[in-house]
CSV table of C-alpha atoms in Angstrom, one decimal:
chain,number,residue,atom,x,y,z
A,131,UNK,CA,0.0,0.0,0.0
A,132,UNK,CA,1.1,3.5,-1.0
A,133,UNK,CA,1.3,5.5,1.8
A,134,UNK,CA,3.0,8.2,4.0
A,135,UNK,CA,3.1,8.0,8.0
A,136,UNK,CA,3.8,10.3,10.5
A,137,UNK,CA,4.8,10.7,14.1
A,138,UNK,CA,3.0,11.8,16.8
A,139,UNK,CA,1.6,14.5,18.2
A,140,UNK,CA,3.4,17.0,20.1
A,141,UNK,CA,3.4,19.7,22.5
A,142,UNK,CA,6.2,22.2,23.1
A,143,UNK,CA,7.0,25.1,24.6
A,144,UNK,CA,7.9,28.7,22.9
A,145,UNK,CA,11.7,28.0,22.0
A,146,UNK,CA,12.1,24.4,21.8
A,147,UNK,CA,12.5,22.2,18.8
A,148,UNK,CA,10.3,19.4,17.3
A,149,UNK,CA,11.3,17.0,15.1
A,150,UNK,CA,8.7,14.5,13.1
A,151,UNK,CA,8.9,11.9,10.8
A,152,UNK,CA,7.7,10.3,7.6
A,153,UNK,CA,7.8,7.3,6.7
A,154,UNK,CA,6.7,6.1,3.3
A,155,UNK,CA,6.1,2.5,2.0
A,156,UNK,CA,4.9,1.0,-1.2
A,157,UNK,CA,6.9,3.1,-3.5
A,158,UNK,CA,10.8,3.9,-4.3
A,159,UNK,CA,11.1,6.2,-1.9
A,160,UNK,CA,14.2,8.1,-3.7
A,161,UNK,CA,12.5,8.4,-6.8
A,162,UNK,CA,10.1,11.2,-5.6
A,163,UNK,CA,10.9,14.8,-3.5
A,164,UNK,CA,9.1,14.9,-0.1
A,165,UNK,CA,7.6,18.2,0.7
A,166,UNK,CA,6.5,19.5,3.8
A,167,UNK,CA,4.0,21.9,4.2
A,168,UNK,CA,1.6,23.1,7.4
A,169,UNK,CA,-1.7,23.9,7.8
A,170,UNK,CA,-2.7,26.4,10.9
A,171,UNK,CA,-5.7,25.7,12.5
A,172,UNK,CA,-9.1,27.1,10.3
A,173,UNK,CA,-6.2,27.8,7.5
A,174,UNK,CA,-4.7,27.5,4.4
A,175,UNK,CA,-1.6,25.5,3.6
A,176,UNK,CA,1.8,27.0,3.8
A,177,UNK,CA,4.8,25.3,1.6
A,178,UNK,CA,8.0,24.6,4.2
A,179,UNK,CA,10.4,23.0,2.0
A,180,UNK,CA,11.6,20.1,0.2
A,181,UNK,CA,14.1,17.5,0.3
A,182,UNK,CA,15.8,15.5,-2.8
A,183,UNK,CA,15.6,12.1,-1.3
A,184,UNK,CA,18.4,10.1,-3.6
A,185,UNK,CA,20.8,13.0,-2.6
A,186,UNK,CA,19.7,14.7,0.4
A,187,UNK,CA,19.8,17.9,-1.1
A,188,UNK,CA,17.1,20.4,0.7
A,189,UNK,CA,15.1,23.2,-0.6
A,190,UNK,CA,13.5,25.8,1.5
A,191,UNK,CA,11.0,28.5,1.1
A,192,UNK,CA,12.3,31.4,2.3
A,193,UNK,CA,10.1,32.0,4.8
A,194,UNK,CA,11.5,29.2,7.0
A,195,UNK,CA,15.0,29.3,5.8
A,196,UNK,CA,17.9,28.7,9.2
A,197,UNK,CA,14.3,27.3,11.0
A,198,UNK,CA,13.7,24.4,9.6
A,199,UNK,CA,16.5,21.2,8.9
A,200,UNK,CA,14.9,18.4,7.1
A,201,UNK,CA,16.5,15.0,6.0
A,202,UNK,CA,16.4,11.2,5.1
A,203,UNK,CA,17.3,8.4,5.6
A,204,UNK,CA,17.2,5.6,2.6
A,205,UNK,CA,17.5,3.0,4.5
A,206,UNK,CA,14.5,3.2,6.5
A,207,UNK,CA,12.6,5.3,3.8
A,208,UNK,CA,12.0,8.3,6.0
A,209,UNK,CA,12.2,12.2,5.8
A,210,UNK,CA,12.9,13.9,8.8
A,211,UNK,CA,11.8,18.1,8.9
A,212,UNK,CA,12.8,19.5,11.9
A,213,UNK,CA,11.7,23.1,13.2
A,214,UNK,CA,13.4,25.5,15.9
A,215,UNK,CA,12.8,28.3,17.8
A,216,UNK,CA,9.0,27.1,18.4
A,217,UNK,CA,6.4,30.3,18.7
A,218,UNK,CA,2.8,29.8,19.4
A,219,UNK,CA,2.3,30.6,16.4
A,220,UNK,CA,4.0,27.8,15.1
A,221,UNK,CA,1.0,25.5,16.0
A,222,UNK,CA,-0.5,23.6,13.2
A,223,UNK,CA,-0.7,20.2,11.6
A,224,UNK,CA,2.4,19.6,9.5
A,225,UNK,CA,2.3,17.3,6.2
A,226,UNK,CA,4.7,15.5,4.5
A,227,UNK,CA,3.9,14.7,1.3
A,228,UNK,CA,5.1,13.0,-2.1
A,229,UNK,CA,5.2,15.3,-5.2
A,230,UNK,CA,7.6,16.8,-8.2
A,231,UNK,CA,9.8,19.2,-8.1
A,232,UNK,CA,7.6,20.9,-10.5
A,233,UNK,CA,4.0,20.6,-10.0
A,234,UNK,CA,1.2,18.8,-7.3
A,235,UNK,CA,1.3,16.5,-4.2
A,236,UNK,CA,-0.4,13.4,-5.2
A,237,UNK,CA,0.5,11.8,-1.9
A,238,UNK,CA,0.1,12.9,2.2
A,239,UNK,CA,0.9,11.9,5.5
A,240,UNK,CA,-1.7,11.7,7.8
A,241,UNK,CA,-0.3,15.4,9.4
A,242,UNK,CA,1.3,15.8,12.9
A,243,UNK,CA,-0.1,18.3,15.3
A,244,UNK,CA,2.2,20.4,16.7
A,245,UNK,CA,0.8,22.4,19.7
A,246,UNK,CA,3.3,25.3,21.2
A,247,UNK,CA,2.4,26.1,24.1
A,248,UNK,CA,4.1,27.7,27.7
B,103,UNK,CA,5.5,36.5,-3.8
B,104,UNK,CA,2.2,34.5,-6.6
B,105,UNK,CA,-1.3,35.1,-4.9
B,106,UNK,CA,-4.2,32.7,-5.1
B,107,UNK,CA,-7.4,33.9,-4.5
B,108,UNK,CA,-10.3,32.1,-4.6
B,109,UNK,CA,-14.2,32.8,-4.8
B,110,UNK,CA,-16.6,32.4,-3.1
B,111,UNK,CA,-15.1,31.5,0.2
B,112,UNK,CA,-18.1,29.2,0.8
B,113,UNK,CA,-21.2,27.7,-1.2
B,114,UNK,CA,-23.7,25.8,-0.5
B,115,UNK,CA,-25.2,23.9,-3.6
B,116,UNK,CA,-28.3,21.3,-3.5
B,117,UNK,CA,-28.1,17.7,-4.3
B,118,UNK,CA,-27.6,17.2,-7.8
B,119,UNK,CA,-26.6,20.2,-9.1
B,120,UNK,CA,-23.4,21.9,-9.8
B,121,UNK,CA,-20.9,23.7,-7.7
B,122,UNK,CA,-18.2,26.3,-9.3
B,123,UNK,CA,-15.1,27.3,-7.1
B,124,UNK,CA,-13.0,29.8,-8.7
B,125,UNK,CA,-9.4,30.7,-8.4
B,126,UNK,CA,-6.9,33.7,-9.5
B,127,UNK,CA,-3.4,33.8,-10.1
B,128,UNK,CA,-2.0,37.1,-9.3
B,129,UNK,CA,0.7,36.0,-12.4
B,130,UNK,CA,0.2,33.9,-14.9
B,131,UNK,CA,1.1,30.1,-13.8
B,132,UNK,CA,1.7,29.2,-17.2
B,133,UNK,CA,5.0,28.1,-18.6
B,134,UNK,CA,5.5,28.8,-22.3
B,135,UNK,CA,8.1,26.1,-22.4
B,136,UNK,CA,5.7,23.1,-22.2
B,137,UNK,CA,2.7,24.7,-22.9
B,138,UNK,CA,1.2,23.8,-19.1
B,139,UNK,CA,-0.3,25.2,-16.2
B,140,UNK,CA,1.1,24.1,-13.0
B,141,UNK,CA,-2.2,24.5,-11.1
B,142,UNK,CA,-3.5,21.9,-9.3
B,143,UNK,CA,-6.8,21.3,-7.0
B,144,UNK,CA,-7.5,19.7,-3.5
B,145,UNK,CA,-10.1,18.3,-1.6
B,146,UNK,CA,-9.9,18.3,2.7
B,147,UNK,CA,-12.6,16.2,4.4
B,148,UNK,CA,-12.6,17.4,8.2
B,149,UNK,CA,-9.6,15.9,9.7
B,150,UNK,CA,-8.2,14.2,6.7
B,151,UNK,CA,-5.4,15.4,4.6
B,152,UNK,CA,-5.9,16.8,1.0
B,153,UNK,CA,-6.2,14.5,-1.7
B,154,UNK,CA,-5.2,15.3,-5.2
B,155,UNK,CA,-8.1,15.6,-7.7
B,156,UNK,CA,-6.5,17.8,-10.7
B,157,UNK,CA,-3.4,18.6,-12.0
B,158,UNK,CA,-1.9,20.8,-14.7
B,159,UNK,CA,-5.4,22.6,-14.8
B,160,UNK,CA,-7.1,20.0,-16.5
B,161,UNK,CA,-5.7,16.6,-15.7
B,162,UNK,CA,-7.9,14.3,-13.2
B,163,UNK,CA,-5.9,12.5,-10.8
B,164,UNK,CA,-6.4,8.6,-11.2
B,165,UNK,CA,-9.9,7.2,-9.4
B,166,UNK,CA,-11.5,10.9,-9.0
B,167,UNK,CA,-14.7,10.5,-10.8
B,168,UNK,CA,-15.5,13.0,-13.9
B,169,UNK,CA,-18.2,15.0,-11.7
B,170,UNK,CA,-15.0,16.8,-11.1
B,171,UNK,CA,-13.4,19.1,-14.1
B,172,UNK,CA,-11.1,21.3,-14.3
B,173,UNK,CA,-10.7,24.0,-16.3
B,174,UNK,CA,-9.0,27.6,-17.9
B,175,UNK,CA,-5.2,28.6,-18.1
B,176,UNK,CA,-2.7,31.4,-17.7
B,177,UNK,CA,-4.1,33.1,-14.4
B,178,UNK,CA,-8.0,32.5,-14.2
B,179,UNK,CA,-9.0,28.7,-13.5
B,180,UNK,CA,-12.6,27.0,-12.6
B,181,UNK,CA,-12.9,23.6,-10.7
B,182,UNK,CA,-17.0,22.5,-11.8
B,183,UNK,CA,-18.7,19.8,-9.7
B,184,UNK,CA,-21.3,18.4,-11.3
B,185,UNK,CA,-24.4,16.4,-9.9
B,186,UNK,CA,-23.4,17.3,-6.0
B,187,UNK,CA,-23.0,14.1,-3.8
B,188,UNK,CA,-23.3,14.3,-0.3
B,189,UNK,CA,-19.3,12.8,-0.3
B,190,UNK,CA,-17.9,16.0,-1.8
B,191,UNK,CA,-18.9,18.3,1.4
B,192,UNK,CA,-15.7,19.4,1.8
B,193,UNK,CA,-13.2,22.5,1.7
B,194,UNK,CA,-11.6,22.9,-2.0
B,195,UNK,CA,-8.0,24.6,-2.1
B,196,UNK,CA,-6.0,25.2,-5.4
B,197,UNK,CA,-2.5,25.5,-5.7
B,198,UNK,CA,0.2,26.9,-8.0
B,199,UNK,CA,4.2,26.0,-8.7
B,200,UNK,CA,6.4,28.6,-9.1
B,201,UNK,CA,10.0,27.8,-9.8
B,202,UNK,CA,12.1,31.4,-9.2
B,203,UNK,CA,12.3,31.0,-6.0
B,204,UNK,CA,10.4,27.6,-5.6
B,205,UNK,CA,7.1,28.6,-4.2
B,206,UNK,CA,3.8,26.6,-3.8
B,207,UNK,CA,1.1,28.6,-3.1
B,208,UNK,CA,-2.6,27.9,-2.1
B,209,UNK,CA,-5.7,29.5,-2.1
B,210,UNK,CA,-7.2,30.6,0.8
B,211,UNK,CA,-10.3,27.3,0.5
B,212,UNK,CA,-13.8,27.3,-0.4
B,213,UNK,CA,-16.0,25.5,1.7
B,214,UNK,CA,-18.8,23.7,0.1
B,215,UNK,CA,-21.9,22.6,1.6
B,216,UNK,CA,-25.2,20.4,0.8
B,217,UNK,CA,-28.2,23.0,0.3
């Protein structure tokens, strides 16, 4: 089965880090970029960054750039996206998901709440 | 930075019928190179993640049935939902590619409801 899964929950306070995971299964996992994106309660999505899984090379949107660190590991077919320097306004569900470089995401994770809160 | 902007922000449609979510590109999302628009649509059941229904404009994803089209090009596109089901209560987002910087952008989400 095709698929993407996620860690856990999480709750954290302003300043910490959190770190979730992805696991995919059912395809070649280095043969597709893995995105991650977040979604603020009641909100749109917001693009994070993307990672080259056959080379590790990452990609970020500016807005996140020195925040986030994302990587992979091949063995285990799983992206990593790690983000520091929590504010509340960090809180939101956070996807992984399969897609081009150039184009749509034709595959999610199930999301990870992230909750910052003191 | 591109701006999607989509109308209305909610509709509620009977049973049946047809719904028509809009959304606007503040450029043009359309590469001259290939000859495609890199505009895709979404669909968000509460609690779920977004599944892929359309991409490059026009292009149904595999297993999304053809009461879901896709349509225009450059910066104005339509997503038409014909014959409502009660199944495609949901909140619709589109979203764009941009590859200087790489940016992928979505609209803000209309919300569609059963009249």
């Amino acid at each position: 089965q095709v698929q993407l899964v996620q860690s856990g929950a999480e709750v954290k306070k302003p300043g910490a880090s959190v770190k979730i995971s992805c696991k995919a299964s059912g395809y070649i996992f280095i043969n597709y970029a893995m995105h991650w994106l977040r979604q603020a309660p009641g909100q749109s999505f917001e693009w994070m960054a993307w990672i080259n899984p056959a080379n590790g090379a990452p990609t970020f949107s500016q807005k996140f750039q020195g925040r986030v660190t994302i990587t992979r590991d091949t063995s285990a077919s799983t992206a990593y996206m790690e983000l520091s320097s929590l504010r509340f306004e960090d809180t939101a569900a956070y996807y992984c998901a399969r897609g081009p470089v150039t184009g749509n995401f034709d595959l999610w994770g199930q999301g990870t709440l992230v909750t910052v809160s003191s | 930075d591109i701006v999607m902007t989509q109308s209305p922000d909610s509709l509620a449609v009977s049973l049946g019928e047809r719904a028509t979510i809009n959304c606007k590109s503040s450029q043009s999302v359309l590469y001259s190179s290939n000859s495609k628009n890199y505009l895709g649509w979404y669909q968000q059941k509460p609690g779920q993640p977004p599944k892929l229904l359309i991409s490059w404009a026009s292009t149904r994803e595999s297993g999304v049935p053809d009461r879901f089209t896709g349509s225009g090009s450059g910066t104005d596109f339509t997503l038409t939902i014909s014959n409502l089901q009660a199944e495609d209560v949901a909140v619709y987002y589109c979203q764009q590619y941009y590859n200087s910087p790489p940016m992928y952008t979505f609209g803000q989400g209309t919300k569609l409801e059963i009249k």
